[in-house]
Short mmCIF file of C-alpha atoms in Angstrom, two decimals:
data_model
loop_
_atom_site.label_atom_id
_atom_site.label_comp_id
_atom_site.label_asym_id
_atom_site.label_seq_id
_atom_site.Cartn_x
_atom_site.Cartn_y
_atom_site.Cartn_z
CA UNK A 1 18.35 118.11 143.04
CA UNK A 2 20.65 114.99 142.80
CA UNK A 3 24.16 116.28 144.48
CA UNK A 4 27.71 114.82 142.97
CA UNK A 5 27.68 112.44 145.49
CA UNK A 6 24.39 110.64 144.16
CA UNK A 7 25.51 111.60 140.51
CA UNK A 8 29.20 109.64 141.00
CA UNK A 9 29.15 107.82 144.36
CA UNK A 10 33.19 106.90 143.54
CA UNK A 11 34.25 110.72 143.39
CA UNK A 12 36.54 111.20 146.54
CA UNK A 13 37.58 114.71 145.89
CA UNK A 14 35.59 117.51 144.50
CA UNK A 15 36.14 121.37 143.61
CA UNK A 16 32.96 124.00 144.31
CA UNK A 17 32.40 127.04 146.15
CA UNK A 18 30.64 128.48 149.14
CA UNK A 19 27.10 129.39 148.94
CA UNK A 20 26.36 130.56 152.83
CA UNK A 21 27.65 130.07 156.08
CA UNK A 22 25.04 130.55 159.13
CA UNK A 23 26.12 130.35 162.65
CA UNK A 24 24.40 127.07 164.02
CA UNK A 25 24.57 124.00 166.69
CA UNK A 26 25.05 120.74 166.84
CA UNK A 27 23.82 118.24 169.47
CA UNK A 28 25.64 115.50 170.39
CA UNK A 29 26.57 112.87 172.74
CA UNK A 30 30.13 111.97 173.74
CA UNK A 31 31.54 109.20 176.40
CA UNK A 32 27.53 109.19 177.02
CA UNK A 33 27.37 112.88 177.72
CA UNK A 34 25.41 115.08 175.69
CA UNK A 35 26.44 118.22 174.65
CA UNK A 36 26.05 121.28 172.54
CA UNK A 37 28.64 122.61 170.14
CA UNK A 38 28.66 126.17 168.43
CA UNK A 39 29.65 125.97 164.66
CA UNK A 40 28.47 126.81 161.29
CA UNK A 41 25.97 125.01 158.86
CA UNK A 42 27.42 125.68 155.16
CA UNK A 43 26.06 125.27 151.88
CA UNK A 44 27.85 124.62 148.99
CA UNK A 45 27.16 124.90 145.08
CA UNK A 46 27.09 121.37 145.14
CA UNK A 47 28.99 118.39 147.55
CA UNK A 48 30.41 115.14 147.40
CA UNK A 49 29.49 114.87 150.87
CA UNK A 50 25.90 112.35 151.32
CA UNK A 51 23.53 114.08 153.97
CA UNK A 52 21.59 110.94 156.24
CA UNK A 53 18.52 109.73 154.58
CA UNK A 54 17.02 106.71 152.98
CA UNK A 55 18.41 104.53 156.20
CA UNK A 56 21.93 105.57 155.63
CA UNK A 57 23.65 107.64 157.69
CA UNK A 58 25.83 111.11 156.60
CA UNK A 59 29.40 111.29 155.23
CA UNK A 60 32.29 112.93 156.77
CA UNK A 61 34.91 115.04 155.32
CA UNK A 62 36.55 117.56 155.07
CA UNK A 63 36.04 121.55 153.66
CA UNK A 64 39.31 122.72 152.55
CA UNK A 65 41.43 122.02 156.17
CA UNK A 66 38.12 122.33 158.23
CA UNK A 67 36.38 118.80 159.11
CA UNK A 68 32.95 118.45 158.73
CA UNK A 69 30.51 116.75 161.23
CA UNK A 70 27.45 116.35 160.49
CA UNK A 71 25.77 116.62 156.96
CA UNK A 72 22.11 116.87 156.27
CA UNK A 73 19.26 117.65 154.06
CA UNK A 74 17.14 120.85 153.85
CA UNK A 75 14.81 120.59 151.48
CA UNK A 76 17.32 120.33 147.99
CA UNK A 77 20.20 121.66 150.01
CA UNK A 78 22.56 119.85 152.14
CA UNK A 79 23.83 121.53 155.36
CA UNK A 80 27.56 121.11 156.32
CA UNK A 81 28.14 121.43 159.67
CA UNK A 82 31.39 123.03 160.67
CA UNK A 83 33.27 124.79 163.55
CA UNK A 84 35.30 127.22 161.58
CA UNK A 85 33.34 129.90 159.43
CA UNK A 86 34.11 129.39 155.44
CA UNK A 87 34.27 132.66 153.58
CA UNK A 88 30.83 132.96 150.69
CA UNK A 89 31.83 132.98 147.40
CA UNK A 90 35.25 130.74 147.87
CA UNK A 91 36.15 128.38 146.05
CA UNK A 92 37.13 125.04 148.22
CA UNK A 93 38.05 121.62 148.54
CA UNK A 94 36.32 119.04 149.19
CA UNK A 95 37.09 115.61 150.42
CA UNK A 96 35.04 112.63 151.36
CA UNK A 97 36.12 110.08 154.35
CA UNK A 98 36.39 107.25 151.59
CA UNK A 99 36.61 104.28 153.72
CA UNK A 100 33.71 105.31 156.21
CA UNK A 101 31.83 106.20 152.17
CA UNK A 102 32.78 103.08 150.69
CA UNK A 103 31.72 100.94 153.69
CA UNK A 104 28.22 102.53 153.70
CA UNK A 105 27.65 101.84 150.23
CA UNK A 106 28.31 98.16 150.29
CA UNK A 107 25.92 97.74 153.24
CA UNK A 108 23.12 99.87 151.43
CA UNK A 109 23.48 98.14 148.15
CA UNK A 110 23.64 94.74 150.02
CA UNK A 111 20.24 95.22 151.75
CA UNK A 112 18.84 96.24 148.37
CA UNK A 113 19.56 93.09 147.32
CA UNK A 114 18.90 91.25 150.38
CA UNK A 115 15.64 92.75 150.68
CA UNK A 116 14.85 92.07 146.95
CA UNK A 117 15.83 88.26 147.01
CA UNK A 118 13.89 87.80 150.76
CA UNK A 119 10.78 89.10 148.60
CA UNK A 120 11.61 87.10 145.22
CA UNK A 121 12.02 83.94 147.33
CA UNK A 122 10.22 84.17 150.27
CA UNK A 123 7.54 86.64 150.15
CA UNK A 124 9.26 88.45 152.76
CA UNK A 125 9.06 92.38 152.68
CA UNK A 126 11.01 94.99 154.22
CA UNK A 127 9.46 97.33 156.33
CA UNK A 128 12.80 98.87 157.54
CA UNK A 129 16.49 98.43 158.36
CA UNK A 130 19.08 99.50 159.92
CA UNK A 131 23.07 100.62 158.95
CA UNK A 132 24.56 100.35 162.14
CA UNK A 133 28.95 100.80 162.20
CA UNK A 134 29.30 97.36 162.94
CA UNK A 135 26.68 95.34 161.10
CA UNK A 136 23.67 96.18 159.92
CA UNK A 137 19.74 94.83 160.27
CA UNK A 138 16.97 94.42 158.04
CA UNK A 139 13.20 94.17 159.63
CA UNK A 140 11.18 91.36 157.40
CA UNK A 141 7.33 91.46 157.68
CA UNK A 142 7.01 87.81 158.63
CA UNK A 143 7.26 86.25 162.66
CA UNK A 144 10.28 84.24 161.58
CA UNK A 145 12.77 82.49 159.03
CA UNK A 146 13.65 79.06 158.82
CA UNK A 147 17.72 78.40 159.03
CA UNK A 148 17.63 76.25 155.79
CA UNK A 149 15.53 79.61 153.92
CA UNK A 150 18.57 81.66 155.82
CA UNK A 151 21.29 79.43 153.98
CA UNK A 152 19.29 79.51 150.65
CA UNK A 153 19.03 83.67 150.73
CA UNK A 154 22.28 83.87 151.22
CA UNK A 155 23.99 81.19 148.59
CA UNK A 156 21.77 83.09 146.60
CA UNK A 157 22.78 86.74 147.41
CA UNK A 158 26.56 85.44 146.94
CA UNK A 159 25.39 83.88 143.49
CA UNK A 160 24.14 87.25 142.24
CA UNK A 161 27.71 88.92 143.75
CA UNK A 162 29.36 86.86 141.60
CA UNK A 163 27.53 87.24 138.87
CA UNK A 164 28.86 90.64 138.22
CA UNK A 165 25.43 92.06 138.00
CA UNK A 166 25.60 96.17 137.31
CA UNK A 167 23.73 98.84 139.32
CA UNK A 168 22.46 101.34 137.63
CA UNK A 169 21.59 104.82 138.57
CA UNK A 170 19.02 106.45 137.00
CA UNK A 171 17.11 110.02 137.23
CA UNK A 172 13.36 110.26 136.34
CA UNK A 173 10.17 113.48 136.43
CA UNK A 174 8.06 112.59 139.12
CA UNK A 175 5.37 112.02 136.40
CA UNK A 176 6.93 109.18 134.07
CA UNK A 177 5.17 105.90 134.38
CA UNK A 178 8.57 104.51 134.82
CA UNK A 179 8.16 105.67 138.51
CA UNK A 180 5.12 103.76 139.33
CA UNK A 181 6.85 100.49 138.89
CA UNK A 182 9.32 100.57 140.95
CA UNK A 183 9.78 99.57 144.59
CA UNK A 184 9.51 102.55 147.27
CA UNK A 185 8.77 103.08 150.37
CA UNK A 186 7.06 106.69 149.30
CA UNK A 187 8.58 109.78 148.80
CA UNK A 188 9.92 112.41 151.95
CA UNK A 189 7.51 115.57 152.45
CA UNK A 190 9.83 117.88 151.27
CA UNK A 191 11.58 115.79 148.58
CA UNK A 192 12.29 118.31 145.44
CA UNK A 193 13.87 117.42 141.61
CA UNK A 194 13.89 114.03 139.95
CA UNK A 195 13.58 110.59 141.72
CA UNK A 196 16.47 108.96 141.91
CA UNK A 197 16.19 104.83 141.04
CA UNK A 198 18.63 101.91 142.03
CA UNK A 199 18.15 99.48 139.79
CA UNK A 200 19.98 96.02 140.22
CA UNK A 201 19.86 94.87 136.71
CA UNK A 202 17.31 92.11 136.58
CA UNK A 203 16.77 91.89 140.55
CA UNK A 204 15.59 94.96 141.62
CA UNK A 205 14.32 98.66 140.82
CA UNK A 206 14.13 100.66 144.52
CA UNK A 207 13.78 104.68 144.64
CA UNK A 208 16.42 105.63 147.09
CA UNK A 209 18.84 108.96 147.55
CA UNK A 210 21.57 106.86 149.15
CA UNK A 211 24.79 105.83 147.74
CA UNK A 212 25.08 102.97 145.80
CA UNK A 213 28.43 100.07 144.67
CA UNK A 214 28.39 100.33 140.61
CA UNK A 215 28.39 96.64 139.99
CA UNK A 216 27.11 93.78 142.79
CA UNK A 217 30.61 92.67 142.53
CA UNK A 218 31.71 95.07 144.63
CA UNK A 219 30.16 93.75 147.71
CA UNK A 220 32.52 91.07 147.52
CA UNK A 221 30.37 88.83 149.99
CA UNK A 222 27.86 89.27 152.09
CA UNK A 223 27.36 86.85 155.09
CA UNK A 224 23.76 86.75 157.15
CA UNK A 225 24.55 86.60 161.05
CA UNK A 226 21.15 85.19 162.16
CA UNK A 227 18.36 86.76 162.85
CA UNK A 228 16.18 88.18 166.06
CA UNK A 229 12.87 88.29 167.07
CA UNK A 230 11.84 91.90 166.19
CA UNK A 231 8.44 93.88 167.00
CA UNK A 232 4.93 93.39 166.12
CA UNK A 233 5.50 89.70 164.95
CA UNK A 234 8.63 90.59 162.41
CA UNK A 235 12.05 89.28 162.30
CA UNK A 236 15.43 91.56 162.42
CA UNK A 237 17.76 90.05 159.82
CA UNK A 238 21.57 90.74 161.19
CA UNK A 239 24.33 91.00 157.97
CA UNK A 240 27.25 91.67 156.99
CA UNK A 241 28.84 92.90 153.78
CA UNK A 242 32.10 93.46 152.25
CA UNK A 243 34.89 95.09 154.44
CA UNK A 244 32.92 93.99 157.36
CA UNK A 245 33.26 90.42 156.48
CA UNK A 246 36.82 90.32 156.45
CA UNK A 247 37.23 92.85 159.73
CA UNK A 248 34.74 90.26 161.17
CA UNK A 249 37.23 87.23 159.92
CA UNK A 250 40.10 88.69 161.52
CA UNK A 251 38.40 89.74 164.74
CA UNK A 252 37.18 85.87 164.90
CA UNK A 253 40.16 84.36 164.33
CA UNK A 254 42.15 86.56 166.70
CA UNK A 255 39.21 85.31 169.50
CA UNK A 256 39.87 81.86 168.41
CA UNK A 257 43.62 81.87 169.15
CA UNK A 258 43.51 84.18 172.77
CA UNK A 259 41.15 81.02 173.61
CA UNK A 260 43.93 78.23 172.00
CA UNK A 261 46.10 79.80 174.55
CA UNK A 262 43.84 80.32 177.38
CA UNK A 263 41.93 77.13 177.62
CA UNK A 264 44.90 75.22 176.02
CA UNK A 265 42.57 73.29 173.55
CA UNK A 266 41.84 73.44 169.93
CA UNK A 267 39.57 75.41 168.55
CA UNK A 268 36.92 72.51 168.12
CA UNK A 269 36.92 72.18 171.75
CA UNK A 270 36.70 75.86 172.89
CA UNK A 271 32.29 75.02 173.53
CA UNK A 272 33.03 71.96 175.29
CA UNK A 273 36.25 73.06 177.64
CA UNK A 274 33.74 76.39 178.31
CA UNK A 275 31.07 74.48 179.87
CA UNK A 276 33.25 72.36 181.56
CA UNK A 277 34.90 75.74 183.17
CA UNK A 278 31.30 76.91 184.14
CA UNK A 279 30.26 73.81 185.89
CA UNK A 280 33.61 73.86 188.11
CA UNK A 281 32.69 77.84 188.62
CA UNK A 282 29.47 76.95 189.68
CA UNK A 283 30.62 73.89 192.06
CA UNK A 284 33.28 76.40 193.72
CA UNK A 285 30.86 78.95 194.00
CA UNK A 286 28.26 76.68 195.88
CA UNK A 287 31.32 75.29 198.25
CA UNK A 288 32.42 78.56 198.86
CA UNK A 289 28.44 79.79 199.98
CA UNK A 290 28.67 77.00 201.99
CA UNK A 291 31.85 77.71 203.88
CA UNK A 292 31.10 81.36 204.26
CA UNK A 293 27.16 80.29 205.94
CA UNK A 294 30.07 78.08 208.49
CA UNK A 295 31.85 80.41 209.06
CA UNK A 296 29.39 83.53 209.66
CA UNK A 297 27.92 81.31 212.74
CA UNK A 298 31.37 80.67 214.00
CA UNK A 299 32.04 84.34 214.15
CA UNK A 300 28.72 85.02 215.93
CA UNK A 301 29.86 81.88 218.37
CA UNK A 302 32.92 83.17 219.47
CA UNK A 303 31.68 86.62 219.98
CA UNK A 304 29.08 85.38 222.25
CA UNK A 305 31.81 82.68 224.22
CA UNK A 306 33.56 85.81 224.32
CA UNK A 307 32.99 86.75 228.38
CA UNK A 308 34.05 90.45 227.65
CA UNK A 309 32.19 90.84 224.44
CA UNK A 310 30.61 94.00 225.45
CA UNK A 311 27.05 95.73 223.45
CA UNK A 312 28.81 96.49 220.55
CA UNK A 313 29.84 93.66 217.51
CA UNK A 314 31.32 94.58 214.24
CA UNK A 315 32.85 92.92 211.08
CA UNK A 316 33.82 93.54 207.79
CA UNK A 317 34.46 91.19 205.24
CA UNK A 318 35.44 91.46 201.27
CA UNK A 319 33.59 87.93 200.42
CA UNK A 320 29.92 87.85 201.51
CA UNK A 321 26.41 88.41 200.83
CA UNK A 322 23.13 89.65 202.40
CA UNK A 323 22.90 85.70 204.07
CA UNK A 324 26.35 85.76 205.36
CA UNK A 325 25.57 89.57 207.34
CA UNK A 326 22.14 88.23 208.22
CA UNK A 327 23.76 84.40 209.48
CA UNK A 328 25.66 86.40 211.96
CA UNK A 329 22.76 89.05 213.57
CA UNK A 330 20.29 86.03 213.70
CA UNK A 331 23.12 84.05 215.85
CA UNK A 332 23.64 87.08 218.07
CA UNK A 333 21.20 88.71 220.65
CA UNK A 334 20.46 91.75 218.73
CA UNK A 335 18.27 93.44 221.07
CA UNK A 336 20.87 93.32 223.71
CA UNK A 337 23.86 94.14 221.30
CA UNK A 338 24.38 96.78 218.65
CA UNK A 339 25.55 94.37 215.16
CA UNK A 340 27.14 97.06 211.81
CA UNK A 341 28.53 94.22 209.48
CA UNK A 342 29.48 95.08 206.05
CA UNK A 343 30.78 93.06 203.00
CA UNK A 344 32.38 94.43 199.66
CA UNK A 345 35.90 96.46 199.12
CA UNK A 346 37.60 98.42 201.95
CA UNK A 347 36.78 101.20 199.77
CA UNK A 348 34.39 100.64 197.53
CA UNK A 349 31.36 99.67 196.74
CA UNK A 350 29.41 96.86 199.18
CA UNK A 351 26.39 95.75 201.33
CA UNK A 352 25.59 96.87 204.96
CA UNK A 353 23.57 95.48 207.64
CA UNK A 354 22.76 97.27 211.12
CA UNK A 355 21.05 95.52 213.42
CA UNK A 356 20.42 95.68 217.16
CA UNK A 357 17.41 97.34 219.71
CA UNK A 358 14.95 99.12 217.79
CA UNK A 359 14.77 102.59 218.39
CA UNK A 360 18.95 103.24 218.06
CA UNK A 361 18.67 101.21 214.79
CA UNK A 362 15.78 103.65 213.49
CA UNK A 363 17.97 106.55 215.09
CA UNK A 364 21.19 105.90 213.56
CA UNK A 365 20.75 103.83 210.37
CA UNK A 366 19.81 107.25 208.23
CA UNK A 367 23.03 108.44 209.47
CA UNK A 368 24.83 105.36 208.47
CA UNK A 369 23.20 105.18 204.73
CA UNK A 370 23.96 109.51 204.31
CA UNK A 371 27.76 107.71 205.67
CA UNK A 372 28.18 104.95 203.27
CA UNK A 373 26.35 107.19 200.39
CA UNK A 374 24.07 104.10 200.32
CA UNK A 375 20.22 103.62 199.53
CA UNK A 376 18.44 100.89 201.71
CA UNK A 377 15.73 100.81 204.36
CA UNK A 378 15.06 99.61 207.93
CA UNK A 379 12.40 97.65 209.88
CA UNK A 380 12.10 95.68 213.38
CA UNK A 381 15.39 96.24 214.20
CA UNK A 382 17.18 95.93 211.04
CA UNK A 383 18.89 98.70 208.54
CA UNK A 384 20.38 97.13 205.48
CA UNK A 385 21.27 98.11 201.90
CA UNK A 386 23.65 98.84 199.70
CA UNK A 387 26.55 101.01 200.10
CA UNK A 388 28.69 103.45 197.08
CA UNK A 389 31.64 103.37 199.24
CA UNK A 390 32.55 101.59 202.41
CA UNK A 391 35.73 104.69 202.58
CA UNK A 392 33.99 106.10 205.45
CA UNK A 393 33.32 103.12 207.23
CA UNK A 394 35.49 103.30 210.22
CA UNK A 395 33.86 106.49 210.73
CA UNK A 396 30.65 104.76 211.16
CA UNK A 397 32.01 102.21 213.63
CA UNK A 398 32.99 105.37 215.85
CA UNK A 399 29.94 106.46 215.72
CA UNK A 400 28.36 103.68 217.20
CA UNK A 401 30.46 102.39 218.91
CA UNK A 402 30.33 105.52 221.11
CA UNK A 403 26.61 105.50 221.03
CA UNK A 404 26.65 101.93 222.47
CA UNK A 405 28.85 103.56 224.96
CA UNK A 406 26.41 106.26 226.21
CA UNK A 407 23.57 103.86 226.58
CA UNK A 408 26.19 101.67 228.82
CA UNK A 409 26.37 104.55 231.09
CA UNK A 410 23.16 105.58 231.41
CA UNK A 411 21.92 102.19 232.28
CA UNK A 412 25.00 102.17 235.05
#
């Protein structure tokens, strides 16, 4: 069956009644945690509220006070999933999230007619796409497209826009020849009732079940990103259409002036005064290597001028790398003196290095790793890796420094 919401894709509020109510689940992934919730998939007589297919994803809403969300397809029935049970046999209320709606059905209608001039033009088919909620991407059976055929799609996309071309809905039996001439993709195993056609009056004819602008006007614009090398020797084609221009617009223009202030430049210059930032980051960066390789071999210096220096060295330092730990325990007899260096936050993450005699390195550097909640590895006198958090570090320094200690009286 074709449900309201394919019959008027405009409607934003809609009176039916409950059909069932089944207690169900919904899987789902929040802050990048998946988890289960315990609700209720209904169905209703018949919804305003689009269930995912044909590329586009579901509606939200609402059913009476309860939100819904998740909507899909079973067979000629759409599921609503909800957390509150709704009574069978009530009559309800529904309402349809108009601006999440009305932004889907610009971006479907403008790959129909993306995908229907890249074909005219070009030659270029569609083998899928993508509505993502920021922009959207349409996969081209072809290894690449030229920027000047880029510019010419789109003048021409924003020609037929303006144009004020209709889109038509139409409803056909699976058997009229009508069918065979359109564009499709095939039809879903369980599809059931008419086929539902898009047709872009004098660009296009597409079976599709998704929702669908009345007139091309109603895109308003549509402006092609770019484009990215996709799989198998295709190219992803990134757009934008209606809405999402203008959000996109605003969000560029309020970039453009937090760099006015921040590089103090026009806007003409932002690329230029950029680079020139980078190359004086880089510069710094390669003095400031420089000065801490100096300075790690001064510090090994003075501990070994120092007369009461003892069997025991260690430093830690916020600025540093794996060189500037490794510097110092090169510069200092390790297998007379027990080196823990480490480099990062006080207490946070960083890098550790323990060096010294063999066999107390391979005897205490598992202890120091389980200590710093670390993952690394030892070898000829060395222990090194990285380290979760340094919080427990002074703790470690006890350790050895007691160990170093022991050995100091034993030898006695």
């Amino acid at each position: 069956m074709a449900f309201q919401c394919q019959r008027d894709c405009y409607m934003k509020e809609f009176i039916t009644s409950v059909d069932s109510c089944c207690p169900a689940e919904l899987k789902q992934e929040v802050n990048g945690k998946k988890e289960t919730l315990k609700g209720f998939n209904v169905k209703l007589q018949d919804t305003i509220l689009f269930p995912e297919g044909g590329g586009q994803p579901d509606d939200r809403g609402l059913i009476g006070e309860v939100p819904v969300l998740r909507v899909t397809r079973q067979g000629p029935d759409a599921l609503h999933f909800v957390i509150s049970p709704l009574e069978v046999g009530q009559e309800v209320h529904v309402k349809v999230d108009w601006e999440r709606r009305f932004d889907h059905m610009q971006q479907h209608s403008g790959q129909h007619l993306i995908t229907a001039l890249a074909d005219t033009m070009f030659g270029y088919k569609t083998t899928s796409w993508d509505l993502a909620c920021q922009r959207s991407t349409i996969e081209l059976d072809t290894p690449s497209v030229k920027p000047a055929q880029l510019q010419e799609l789109e003048e021409a996309v924003n020609e037929k826009i303006r144009a004020h071309i209709p889109v038509i809905v139409k409803l056909l039996s699976i058997d009229d020849p009508a069918v065979e001439k359109v564009r499709s993709r095939g039809l879903p195993e369980d599809h059931a009732g008419p086929i539902r056609i898009i047709d872009i009056e004098g660009v296009d004819a597409n079976m599709c079940c998704g929702t669908h602008v009345s007139n091309l006007s109603h895109l308003q614009v549509i402006k092609l990103l770019g484009t990215e090398k996709g799989k198998k020797n295709k190219t992803n084609l990134i757009f934008l259409a209606g809405n999402r221009v203008l959000k996109y617009a605003e969000r560029s223009y309020s970039t453009e002036r937090s760099l006015v202030s921040l590089l103090k430049t026009g806007a003409d210059e932002h690329v230029e005064a950029v680079d020139k930032l980078q190359k004086s980051v880089k510069l710094l960066q390669k003095t400031n290597l420089s000065l801490l390789r100096d300075m790690a071999a001064l510090i090994a210096q003075n501990f070994k001028d120092n007369p009461q220096r003892g069997n025991f060295f260690s430093l830690h330092k916020k600025e540093g790398d794996n060189e500037f730990m490794n510097i110092i325990a090169n510069e200092i007899n390790t297998e007379e003196t027990l080196v823990f260096l480490t480099v990062g936050e006080e207490k946070g993450p960083g890098l550790f290095l323990l060096a010294g005699p063999s066999g107390p390195v391979s005897e205490l550097g598992p202890r120091v790793l389980d200590l710093l909640q670390g993952k690394g590895a030892g070898k000829n006198g060395r222990f090194q890796g990285k380290a979760n958090s340094l919080a427990r570090r002074g703790e470690v320094e006890d350790i050895l420094r007691q160990h170093c200690k022991h050995r100091s009286s034993e030898e006695e």
